[in-house]
PDB file of C-alpha atoms in Angstrom:
ATOM      1  CA  UNK A   1       6.241  55.447 -36.609  1.00 52.00           C
ATOM      2  CA  UNK A   2       5.766  52.240 -34.191  1.00 63.00           C
ATOM      3  CA  UNK A   3       8.203  49.661 -34.458  1.00 83.00           C
ATOM      4  CA  UNK A   4       6.575  46.763 -36.137  1.00 87.00           C
ATOM      5  CA  UNK A   5       8.984  44.124 -34.739  1.00 89.00           C
ATOM      6  CA  UNK A   6       8.411  45.045 -31.081  1.00 90.00           C
ATOM      7  CA  UNK A   7       4.748  45.095 -31.892  1.00 91.00           C
ATOM      8  CA  UNK A   8       4.329  41.475 -33.294  1.00 91.00           C
ATOM      9  CA  UNK A   9       6.600  40.437 -30.290  1.00 92.00           C
ATOM     10  CA  UNK A  10       4.371  41.967 -27.712  1.00 92.00           C
ATOM     11  CA  UNK A  11       1.363  40.133 -29.282  1.00 93.00           C
ATOM     12  CA  UNK A  12       3.259  36.888 -29.437  1.00 93.00           C
ATOM     13  CA  UNK A  13       3.941  37.304 -25.741  1.00 94.00           C
ATOM     14  CA  UNK A  14       0.504  37.812 -24.975  1.00 94.00           C
ATOM     15  CA  UNK A  15      -0.643  35.204 -27.012  1.00 94.00           C
ATOM     16  CA  UNK A  16       1.537  32.807 -25.534  1.00 93.00           C
ATOM     17  CA  UNK A  17       0.817  33.840 -22.075  1.00 94.00           C
ATOM     18  CA  UNK A  18      -2.910  33.196 -22.672  1.00 94.00           C
ATOM     19  CA  UNK A  19      -2.306  29.739 -24.403  1.00 94.00           C
ATOM     20  CA  UNK A  20      -0.090  28.880 -21.244  1.00 93.00           C
ATOM     21  CA  UNK A  21      -2.764  29.960 -18.985  1.00 94.00           C
ATOM     22  CA  UNK A  22      -5.623  28.062 -20.549  1.00 94.00           C
ATOM     23  CA  UNK A  23      -3.236  24.811 -20.841  1.00 91.00           C
ATOM     24  CA  UNK A  24      -2.572  25.239 -16.882  1.00 90.00           C
ATOM     25  CA  UNK A  25      -6.186  25.758 -16.236  1.00 92.00           C
ATOM     26  CA  UNK A  26      -7.069  22.604 -18.229  1.00 91.00           C
ATOM     27  CA  UNK A  27      -4.611  20.875 -16.759  1.00 88.00           C
ATOM     28  CA  UNK A  28      -5.663  21.617 -13.043  1.00 90.00           C
ATOM     29  CA  UNK A  29      -9.365  20.671 -13.912  1.00 91.00           C
ATOM     30  CA  UNK A  30      -8.185  17.545 -15.320  1.00 87.00           C
ATOM     31  CA  UNK A  31      -6.112  16.738 -12.420  1.00 88.00           C
ATOM     32  CA  UNK A  32      -8.895  17.728 -10.006  1.00 90.00           C
ATOM     33  CA  UNK A  33     -11.117  15.200 -11.739  1.00 91.00           C
ATOM     34  CA  UNK A  34      -8.541  12.715 -10.733  1.00 91.00           C
ATOM     35  CA  UNK A  35      -7.506  13.981  -7.268  1.00 93.00           C
ATOM     36  CA  UNK A  36     -10.972  13.776  -5.567  1.00 94.00           C
ATOM     37  CA  UNK A  37     -11.468  10.363  -6.047  1.00 94.00           C
ATOM     38  CA  UNK A  38      -7.682   9.153  -5.718  1.00 94.00           C
ATOM     39  CA  UNK A  39      -7.919  11.411  -2.336  1.00 94.00           C
ATOM     40  CA  UNK A  40     -11.083   8.960  -1.067  1.00 92.00           C
ATOM     41  CA  UNK A  41      -9.256   5.705  -2.333  1.00 93.00           C
ATOM     42  CA  UNK A  42      -5.683   6.775  -0.402  1.00 92.00           C
ATOM     43  CA  UNK A  43      -7.678   7.335   2.730  1.00 89.00           C
ATOM     44  CA  UNK A  44      -9.397   4.553   2.463  1.00 89.00           C
ATOM     45  CA  UNK A  45      -6.390   2.418   2.141  1.00 88.00           C
ATOM     46  CA  UNK A  46      -4.850   4.102   5.217  1.00 84.00           C
ATOM     47  CA  UNK A  47      -2.650   6.572   3.156  1.00 89.00           C
ATOM     48  CA  UNK A  48      -2.590  10.502   3.888  1.00 89.00           C
ATOM     49  CA  UNK A  49      -5.173  11.770   0.934  1.00 90.00           C
ATOM     50  CA  UNK A  50      -2.571  14.562   0.291  1.00 93.00           C
ATOM     51  CA  UNK A  51      -0.433  11.942  -1.748  1.00 93.00           C
ATOM     52  CA  UNK A  52      -3.282  12.274  -4.418  1.00 93.00           C
ATOM     53  CA  UNK A  53      -1.615  15.808  -5.039  1.00 93.00           C
ATOM     54  CA  UNK A  54       1.114  13.822  -7.141  1.00 93.00           C
ATOM     55  CA  UNK A  55      -1.690  14.164  -9.942  1.00 90.00           C
ATOM     56  CA  UNK A  56      -0.342  17.392 -10.345  1.00 90.00           C
ATOM     57  CA  UNK A  57       2.716  16.340 -11.554  1.00 89.00           C
ATOM     58  CA  UNK A  58       2.592  16.239 -15.458  1.00 85.00           C
ATOM     59  CA  UNK A  59       2.610  12.895 -17.117  1.00 83.00           C
ATOM     60  CA  UNK A  60       3.935  10.751 -14.345  1.00 89.00           C
ATOM     61  CA  UNK A  61       1.888  11.967 -11.642  1.00 89.00           C
ATOM     62  CA  UNK A  62      -1.322   9.431 -11.928  1.00 89.00           C
ATOM     63  CA  UNK A  63       1.810   6.704 -12.250  1.00 92.00           C
ATOM     64  CA  UNK A  64       2.984   7.751  -8.821  1.00 94.00           C
ATOM     65  CA  UNK A  65      -0.301   7.642  -6.956  1.00 94.00           C
ATOM     66  CA  UNK A  66      -1.302   4.340  -8.659  1.00 94.00           C
ATOM     67  CA  UNK A  67       2.330   2.814  -7.604  1.00 94.00           C
ATOM     68  CA  UNK A  68       1.997   4.030  -4.017  1.00 94.00           C
ATOM     69  CA  UNK A  69      -1.537   1.986  -3.949  1.00 93.00           C
ATOM     70  CA  UNK A  70      -0.186  -1.031  -6.020  1.00 93.00           C
ATOM     71  CA  UNK A  71       3.186  -1.906  -4.457  1.00 92.00           C
ATOM     72  CA  UNK A  72       2.671  -0.369  -1.011  1.00 89.00           C
ATOM     73  CA  UNK A  73       1.178  -2.289   2.066  1.00 86.00           C
ATOM     74  CA  UNK A  74      -2.068  -0.659   2.869  1.00 85.00           C
ATOM     75  CA  UNK A  75      -1.938   0.377   6.353  1.00 81.00           C
ATOM     76  CA  UNK A  76      -5.795   0.048   6.580  1.00 78.00           C
ATOM     77  CA  UNK A  77      -5.586  -3.475   5.588  1.00 78.00           C
ATOM     78  CA  UNK A  78      -5.967  -5.502   2.317  1.00 81.00           C
ATOM     79  CA  UNK A  79      -8.187  -7.998   0.854  1.00 79.00           C
ATOM     80  CA  UNK A  80      -6.742 -11.409   1.113  1.00 64.00           C
ATOM     81  CA  UNK A  81      -5.480 -12.331  -2.245  1.00 57.00           C
ATOM     82  CA  UNK A  82      -7.570 -14.786  -4.360  1.00 46.00           C
TER      83      UNK A  82
ATOM     84  CA  UNK B   1      13.885  12.653 -46.117  1.00 51.00           C
ATOM     85  CA  UNK B   2      15.989  12.935 -42.876  1.00 59.00           C
ATOM     86  CA  UNK B   3      12.977  14.956 -41.375  1.00 58.00           C
ATOM     87  CA  UNK B   4      10.659  12.323 -42.318  1.00 49.00           C
ATOM     88  CA  UNK B   5      12.747   9.416 -40.461  1.00 57.00           C
ATOM     89  CA  UNK B   6      13.182  11.693 -37.387  1.00 58.00           C
ATOM     90  CA  UNK B   7       9.165  12.017 -37.467  1.00 48.00           C
ATOM     91  CA  UNK B   8       8.612   8.376 -38.011  1.00 52.00           C
ATOM     92  CA  UNK B   9      11.270   7.517 -35.229  1.00 65.00           C
ATOM     93  CA  UNK B  10       9.589   9.978 -32.804  1.00 59.00           C
ATOM     94  CA  UNK B  11       6.243   8.520 -33.424  1.00 57.00           C
ATOM     95  CA  UNK B  12       7.516   4.966 -32.686  1.00 74.00           C
ATOM     96  CA  UNK B  13       9.068   6.087 -29.345  1.00 71.00           C
ATOM     97  CA  UNK B  14       5.978   7.702 -28.318  1.00 74.00           C
ATOM     98  CA  UNK B  15       3.985   4.797 -29.276  1.00 74.00           C
ATOM     99  CA  UNK B  16       6.628   2.433 -27.232  1.00 72.00           C
ATOM    100  CA  UNK B  17       6.133   4.842 -24.257  1.00 79.00           C
ATOM    101  CA  UNK B  18       2.138   4.875 -24.493  1.00 79.00           C
ATOM    102  CA  UNK B  19       2.652   1.004 -24.599  1.00 81.00           C
ATOM    103  CA  UNK B  20       4.753   0.716 -21.618  1.00 84.00           C
ATOM    104  CA  UNK B  21       2.619   3.008 -19.774  1.00 85.00           C
ATOM    105  CA  UNK B  22      -0.694   1.010 -20.538  1.00 87.00           C
ATOM    106  CA  UNK B  23       0.679  -2.323 -19.473  1.00 89.00           C
ATOM    107  CA  UNK B  24       2.354  -0.795 -16.433  1.00 91.00           C
ATOM    108  CA  UNK B  25      -0.914   0.997 -15.657  1.00 91.00           C
ATOM    109  CA  UNK B  26      -3.081  -2.014 -16.194  1.00 92.00           C
ATOM    110  CA  UNK B  27      -0.743  -4.009 -14.069  1.00 93.00           C
ATOM    111  CA  UNK B  28      -1.159  -1.666 -11.245  1.00 94.00           C
ATOM    112  CA  UNK B  29      -4.894  -1.308 -11.534  1.00 93.00           C
ATOM    113  CA  UNK B  30      -5.107  -5.080 -11.411  1.00 93.00           C
ATOM    114  CA  UNK B  31      -3.154  -4.960  -7.939  1.00 93.00           C
ATOM    115  CA  UNK B  32      -5.136  -2.031  -6.555  1.00 93.00           C
ATOM    116  CA  UNK B  33      -8.516  -3.424  -7.277  1.00 92.00           C
ATOM    117  CA  UNK B  34      -7.246  -6.795  -5.761  1.00 91.00           C
ATOM    118  CA  UNK B  35      -6.534  -5.057  -2.439  1.00 90.00           C
ATOM    119  CA  UNK B  36      -9.741  -3.820  -2.308  1.00 89.00           C
ATOM    120  CA  UNK B  37     -11.062  -7.205  -2.616  1.00 88.00           C
ATOM    121  CA  UNK B  38     -12.473  -7.182  -6.065  1.00 89.00           C
ATOM    122  CA  UNK B  39     -11.038  -9.254  -9.007  1.00 89.00           C
ATOM    123  CA  UNK B  40      -7.987  -8.075 -10.307  1.00 88.00           C
ATOM    124  CA  UNK B  41      -9.471  -8.138 -14.382  1.00 90.00           C
ATOM    125  CA  UNK B  42     -11.845  -5.565 -13.219  1.00 88.00           C
ATOM    126  CA  UNK B  43      -8.946  -2.907 -12.846  1.00 87.00           C
ATOM    127  CA  UNK B  44      -7.063  -4.220 -15.859  1.00 88.00           C
ATOM    128  CA  UNK B  45     -10.159  -3.848 -17.981  1.00 88.00           C
ATOM    129  CA  UNK B  46     -10.642  -0.473 -16.875  1.00 86.00           C
ATOM    130  CA  UNK B  47      -7.341   0.716 -18.061  1.00 85.00           C
ATOM    131  CA  UNK B  48      -7.787  -1.440 -21.412  1.00 85.00           C
ATOM    132  CA  UNK B  49     -10.934   0.628 -21.904  1.00 83.00           C
ATOM    133  CA  UNK B  50      -8.529   3.560 -22.761  1.00 78.00           C
ATOM    134  CA  UNK B  51      -7.876   1.659 -26.087  1.00 77.00           C
ATOM    135  CA  UNK B  52     -11.456   1.601 -27.113  1.00 77.00           C
ATOM    136  CA  UNK B  53     -13.757   4.555 -28.726  1.00 69.00           C
ATOM    137  CA  UNK B  54     -14.962   5.450 -25.522  1.00 69.00           C
ATOM    138  CA  UNK B  55     -11.510   6.877 -24.623  1.00 72.00           C
ATOM    139  CA  UNK B  56     -10.626   7.806 -21.194  1.00 73.00           C
ATOM    140  CA  UNK B  57     -14.279   9.018 -19.927  1.00 82.00           C
ATOM    141  CA  UNK B  58     -15.605   5.644 -18.948  1.00 83.00           C
ATOM    142  CA  UNK B  59     -12.172   4.756 -17.152  1.00 84.00           C
ATOM    143  CA  UNK B  60     -12.724   8.109 -15.432  1.00 86.00           C
ATOM    144  CA  UNK B  61     -16.412   7.414 -14.288  1.00 89.00           C
ATOM    145  CA  UNK B  62     -15.047   3.814 -13.262  1.00 88.00           C
ATOM    146  CA  UNK B  63     -12.510   5.498 -11.053  1.00 90.00           C
ATOM    147  CA  UNK B  64     -14.982   7.498  -9.365  1.00 92.00           C
ATOM    148  CA  UNK B  65     -17.272   4.393  -8.727  1.00 92.00           C
ATOM    149  CA  UNK B  66     -14.392   2.560  -7.293  1.00 92.00           C
ATOM    150  CA  UNK B  67     -13.633   5.134  -4.952  1.00 91.00           C
ATOM    151  CA  UNK B  68     -17.042   5.704  -3.427  1.00 91.00           C
ATOM    152  CA  UNK B  69     -18.438   2.077  -3.871  1.00 90.00           C
ATOM    153  CA  UNK B  70     -18.186  -0.430  -1.064  1.00 87.00           C
ATOM    154  CA  UNK B  71     -15.196  -2.433  -1.185  1.00 87.00           C
ATOM    155  CA  UNK B  72     -15.445  -6.647  -0.415  1.00 85.00           C
ATOM    156  CA  UNK B  73     -12.479  -5.687   1.911  1.00 80.00           C
ATOM    157  CA  UNK B  74     -15.034  -3.718   4.273  1.00 77.00           C
ATOM    158  CA  UNK B  75     -17.811  -6.313   4.257  1.00 71.00           C
ATOM    159  CA  UNK B  76     -18.414  -7.091   7.766  1.00 48.00           C
ATOM    160  CA  UNK B  77     -18.098 -10.690   8.652  1.00 46.00           C
ATOM    161  CA  UNK B  78     -15.757 -11.264   5.555  1.00 47.00           C
ATOM    162  CA  UNK B  79     -14.040 -14.581   6.411  1.00 46.00           C
ATOM    163  CA  UNK B  80     -10.513 -13.274   7.156  1.00 45.00           C
ATOM    164  CA  UNK B  81     -11.078 -10.430   4.546  1.00 41.00           C
ATOM    165  CA  UNK B  82      -8.701  -8.193   6.162  1.00 45.00           C
ATOM    166  CA  UNK B  83      -4.871  -8.714   6.164  1.00 49.00           C
ATOM    167  CA  UNK B  84      -4.851  -7.013   9.403  1.00 53.00           C
ATOM    168  CA  UNK B  85      -5.423  -9.735  12.150  1.00 52.00           C
ATOM    169  CA  UNK B  86      -8.426  -9.007  14.339  1.00 53.00           C
ATOM    170  CA  UNK B  87      -8.195  -8.497  17.958  1.00 53.00           C
ATOM    171  CA  UNK B  88      -8.598 -11.590  20.054  1.00 54.00           C
ATOM    172  CA  UNK B  89     -11.387 -12.012  22.220  1.00 55.00           C
ATOM    173  CA  UNK B  90     -10.595 -11.310  25.840  1.00 56.00           C
ATOM    174  CA  UNK B  91      -9.464 -14.535  27.998  1.00 55.00           C
ATOM    175  CA  UNK B  92     -11.835 -15.859  30.418  1.00 52.00           C
ATOM    176  CA  UNK B  93     -10.942 -14.451  33.937  1.00 51.00           C
ATOM    177  CA  UNK B  94     -10.674 -18.094  35.263  1.00 48.00           C
ATOM    178  CA  UNK B  95      -7.623 -18.453  33.284  1.00 54.00           C
ATOM    179  CA  UNK B  96      -4.693 -18.931  35.277  1.00 59.00           C
ATOM    180  CA  UNK B  97      -2.248 -20.707  32.912  1.00 64.00           C
ATOM    181  CA  UNK B  98       1.325 -19.449  34.357  1.00 70.00           C
ATOM    182  CA  UNK B  99       3.542 -21.360  31.942  1.00 80.00           C
ATOM    183  CA  UNK B 100       6.020 -19.655  29.748  1.00 84.00           C
ATOM    184  CA  UNK B 101       5.867 -19.666  25.799  1.00 87.00           C
ATOM    185  CA  UNK B 102       8.434 -21.148  23.419  1.00 89.00           C
ATOM    186  CA  UNK B 103       8.979 -20.529  19.746  1.00 90.00           C
ATOM    187  CA  UNK B 104      10.387 -22.978  17.434  1.00 90.00           C
ATOM    188  CA  UNK B 105      11.353 -22.918  13.908  1.00 87.00           C
ATOM    189  CA  UNK B 106      14.119 -22.014  11.663  1.00 83.00           C
ATOM    190  CA  UNK B 107      16.432 -23.760  13.759  1.00 85.00           C
ATOM    191  CA  UNK B 108      15.971 -21.942  16.928  1.00 87.00           C
ATOM    192  CA  UNK B 109      13.967 -22.656  19.878  1.00 88.00           C
ATOM    193  CA  UNK B 110      13.075 -19.595  21.954  1.00 88.00           C
ATOM    194  CA  UNK B 111      11.574 -19.875  25.453  1.00 88.00           C
ATOM    195  CA  UNK B 112      10.303 -16.932  27.455  1.00 88.00           C
ATOM    196  CA  UNK B 113       8.225 -16.134  30.206  1.00 85.00           C
ATOM    197  CA  UNK B 114       6.724 -12.992  32.349  1.00 84.00           C
ATOM    198  CA  UNK B 115       9.794 -12.297  34.152  1.00 85.00           C
ATOM    199  CA  UNK B 116      10.169  -9.580  31.663  1.00 85.00           C
ATOM    200  CA  UNK B 117       7.294  -7.463  30.027  1.00 86.00           C
ATOM    201  CA  UNK B 118       8.636  -6.951  26.870  1.00 88.00           C
ATOM    202  CA  UNK B 119      11.196  -9.145  24.674  1.00 91.00           C
ATOM    203  CA  UNK B 120      12.662  -8.162  21.147  1.00 90.00           C
ATOM    204  CA  UNK B 121      12.630 -10.608  18.412  1.00 91.00           C
ATOM    205  CA  UNK B 122      15.931  -9.600  16.242  1.00 90.00           C
ATOM    206  CA  UNK B 123      17.931 -11.145  13.537  1.00 88.00           C
ATOM    207  CA  UNK B 124      21.378  -9.791  14.779  1.00 83.00           C
ATOM    208  CA  UNK B 125      23.682 -10.471  17.945  1.00 86.00           C
ATOM    209  CA  UNK B 126      21.736  -9.919  21.144  1.00 85.00           C
ATOM    210  CA  UNK B 127      22.530  -6.601  22.755  1.00 85.00           C
ATOM    211  CA  UNK B 128      19.957  -7.056  25.669  1.00 85.00           C
ATOM    212  CA  UNK B 129      18.976 -10.001  27.884  1.00 86.00           C
ATOM    213  CA  UNK B 130      15.822  -9.648  26.687  1.00 88.00           C
ATOM    214  CA  UNK B 131      16.668  -9.995  22.846  1.00 90.00           C
ATOM    215  CA  UNK B 132      15.484 -13.349  21.227  1.00 90.00           C
ATOM    216  CA  UNK B 133      17.598 -13.502  18.267  1.00 90.00           C
ATOM    217  CA  UNK B 134      16.241 -15.420  15.186  1.00 90.00           C
ATOM    218  CA  UNK B 135      19.412 -15.620  12.934  1.00 89.00           C
ATOM    219  CA  UNK B 136      18.192 -15.155   9.397  1.00 88.00           C
ATOM    220  CA  UNK B 137      18.953 -12.193   6.920  1.00 86.00           C
ATOM    221  CA  UNK B 138      15.322 -11.686   6.404  1.00 87.00           C
ATOM    222  CA  UNK B 139      14.814 -11.100  10.032  1.00 89.00           C
ATOM    223  CA  UNK B 140      15.082  -7.350  11.093  1.00 87.00           C
ATOM    224  CA  UNK B 141      17.430  -5.964  13.679  1.00 86.00           C
ATOM    225  CA  UNK B 142      15.113  -5.589  15.635  1.00 87.00           C
ATOM    226  CA  UNK B 143      12.097  -7.047  13.938  1.00 90.00           C
ATOM    227  CA  UNK B 144       9.412  -7.321  16.427  1.00 91.00           C
ATOM    228  CA  UNK B 145       8.618  -6.762  19.919  1.00 90.00           C
ATOM    229  CA  UNK B 146       6.817  -9.496  22.417  1.00 91.00           C
ATOM    230  CA  UNK B 147       4.796  -8.125  25.134  1.00 89.00           C
ATOM    231  CA  UNK B 148       3.935 -10.359  28.266  1.00 86.00           C
ATOM    232  CA  UNK B 149       1.454  -9.338  30.997  1.00 82.00           C
ATOM    233  CA  UNK B 150      -1.346 -11.214  32.941  1.00 78.00           C
ATOM    234  CA  UNK B 151      -0.932 -14.510  31.130  1.00 81.00           C
ATOM    235  CA  UNK B 152      -1.307 -12.993  28.187  1.00 84.00           C
ATOM    236  CA  UNK B 153       1.389 -12.517  24.964  1.00 88.00           C
ATOM    237  CA  UNK B 154       1.260  -9.385  22.613  1.00 89.00           C
ATOM    238  CA  UNK B 155       3.176  -9.144  19.530  1.00 91.00           C
ATOM    239  CA  UNK B 156       4.137  -5.412  17.733  1.00 89.00           C
ATOM    240  CA  UNK B 157       5.914  -5.317  14.257  1.00 89.00           C
ATOM    241  CA  UNK B 158       8.507  -2.798  14.228  1.00 87.00           C
ATOM    242  CA  UNK B 159       8.250  -2.218  10.336  1.00 84.00           C
ATOM    243  CA  UNK B 160      11.019  -4.541   9.311  1.00 80.00           C
ATOM    244  CA  UNK B 161      10.787  -5.074   5.220  1.00 80.00           C
ATOM    245  CA  UNK B 162      10.777  -8.813   5.917  1.00 84.00           C
ATOM    246  CA  UNK B 163       7.113  -8.348   7.216  1.00 87.00           C
ATOM    247  CA  UNK B 164       5.619 -10.098  10.141  1.00 90.00           C
ATOM    248  CA  UNK B 165       2.638 -12.649   9.929  1.00 88.00           C
ATOM    249  CA  UNK B 166       0.291 -14.035  12.605  1.00 87.00           C
ATOM    250  CA  UNK B 167      -1.069 -17.336  11.595  1.00 82.00           C
ATOM    251  CA  UNK B 168      -0.542 -16.143   7.844  1.00 81.00           C
ATOM    252  CA  UNK B 169      -2.292 -12.740   8.447  1.00 83.00           C
ATOM    253  CA  UNK B 170       0.073  -9.650   8.039  1.00 85.00           C
ATOM    254  CA  UNK B 171       1.037  -7.575  10.912  1.00 87.00           C
ATOM    255  CA  UNK B 172       1.774  -3.865   9.996  1.00 85.00           C
ATOM    256  CA  UNK B 173       3.462  -1.317  12.761  1.00 84.00           C
ATOM    257  CA  UNK B 174       0.212   0.681  12.327  1.00 81.00           C
ATOM    258  CA  UNK B 175      -1.690  -1.971  13.943  1.00 83.00           C
ATOM    259  CA  UNK B 176       0.032  -1.872  16.890  1.00 82.00           C
ATOM    260  CA  UNK B 177       0.665  -4.547  19.574  1.00 85.00           C
ATOM    261  CA  UNK B 178      -1.664  -7.939  18.970  1.00 86.00           C
ATOM    262  CA  UNK B 179      -2.956 -10.363  21.279  1.00 85.00           C
ATOM    263  CA  UNK B 180      -1.198 -13.882  20.204  1.00 88.00           C
ATOM    264  CA  UNK B 181      -1.972 -15.727  23.109  1.00 84.00           C
ATOM    265  CA  UNK B 182      -4.080 -18.088  21.307  1.00 81.00           C
ATOM    266  CA  UNK B 183      -1.834 -18.006  17.949  1.00 82.00           C
ATOM    267  CA  UNK B 184      -0.244 -21.014  16.546  1.00 86.00           C
ATOM    268  CA  UNK B 185       2.255 -19.766  14.221  1.00 88.00           C
ATOM    269  CA  UNK B 186       4.166 -16.579  13.655  1.00 90.00           C
ATOM    270  CA  UNK B 187       6.273 -15.518  10.640  1.00 90.00           C
ATOM    271  CA  UNK B 188       9.112 -13.186  10.751  1.00 90.00           C
ATOM    272  CA  UNK B 189      10.482 -12.487   7.147  1.00 88.00           C
ATOM    273  CA  UNK B 190      10.838 -16.051   5.750  1.00 88.00           C
ATOM    274  CA  UNK B 191      11.218 -17.798   9.188  1.00 90.00           C
ATOM    275  CA  UNK B 192       8.269 -19.685  10.424  1.00 91.00           C
ATOM    276  CA  UNK B 193       7.972 -20.129  14.006  1.00 91.00           C
ATOM    277  CA  UNK B 194       5.633 -22.380  16.135  1.00 90.00           C
ATOM    278  CA  UNK B 195       4.090 -20.881  19.306  1.00 90.00           C
ATOM    279  CA  UNK B 196       3.557 -23.026  22.086  1.00 88.00           C
ATOM    280  CA  UNK B 197       3.444 -23.240  25.795  1.00 85.00           C
ATOM    281  CA  UNK B 198       6.480 -24.458  27.842  1.00 79.00           C
TER     282      UNK B 198
END
């Protein structure tokens, strides 16, 4: 007779893994939508485009990229403040 | 009851974090678009749109537009649009000015000539005969490098946090040496120095 507890546990693990996988894929897709334009903005500002990969960091990734652009001196030059 | 209180506290904390994040993002967006030459309110407005019914889709579209649009900073012929100083035109071959240079300001007067090809501008004590000392806490140790050759004077920033400016335009280490033969003022940190010929 199969052990119902272990059967339920197996299914819970499978279902949990599937949910985590879906979350990871969605996170990657959303990050990609941010990484592509950010890569170009960082490159135009004179920074390494790879800094846009900070978008992969959950929650604070976008803030890191924005802080680099907002508070750093752009190596490629900035427009004069109005 | 305790659960309800905890839930309300959690929602309040989350709301506070969201508000701080939104204000921070708006401020940073303002600064970023200003650096590209656009009005700051455009960046702030893009972030503020997340509060409206259009959600995050429109700000995301605006991010793509900003990334690929033409920035006023890059407009050719824009009057002093870039903070980076432009290289000066080469001097006339008839130029035979053999005088030295003088930097005055901040309580110091530094005279130098082409007897040495490189001088260091530093805020600390002189370590070499070619060190020119500008005693101010905002001046790096060393701060910048002066290059002399063929009646011309160059300046290279060495990355000091105080910053280096040529006639008000920021000079960064990435710019390399810039010709300042025709410049009038240099700024090292908080010290403004007038450049003249001796």
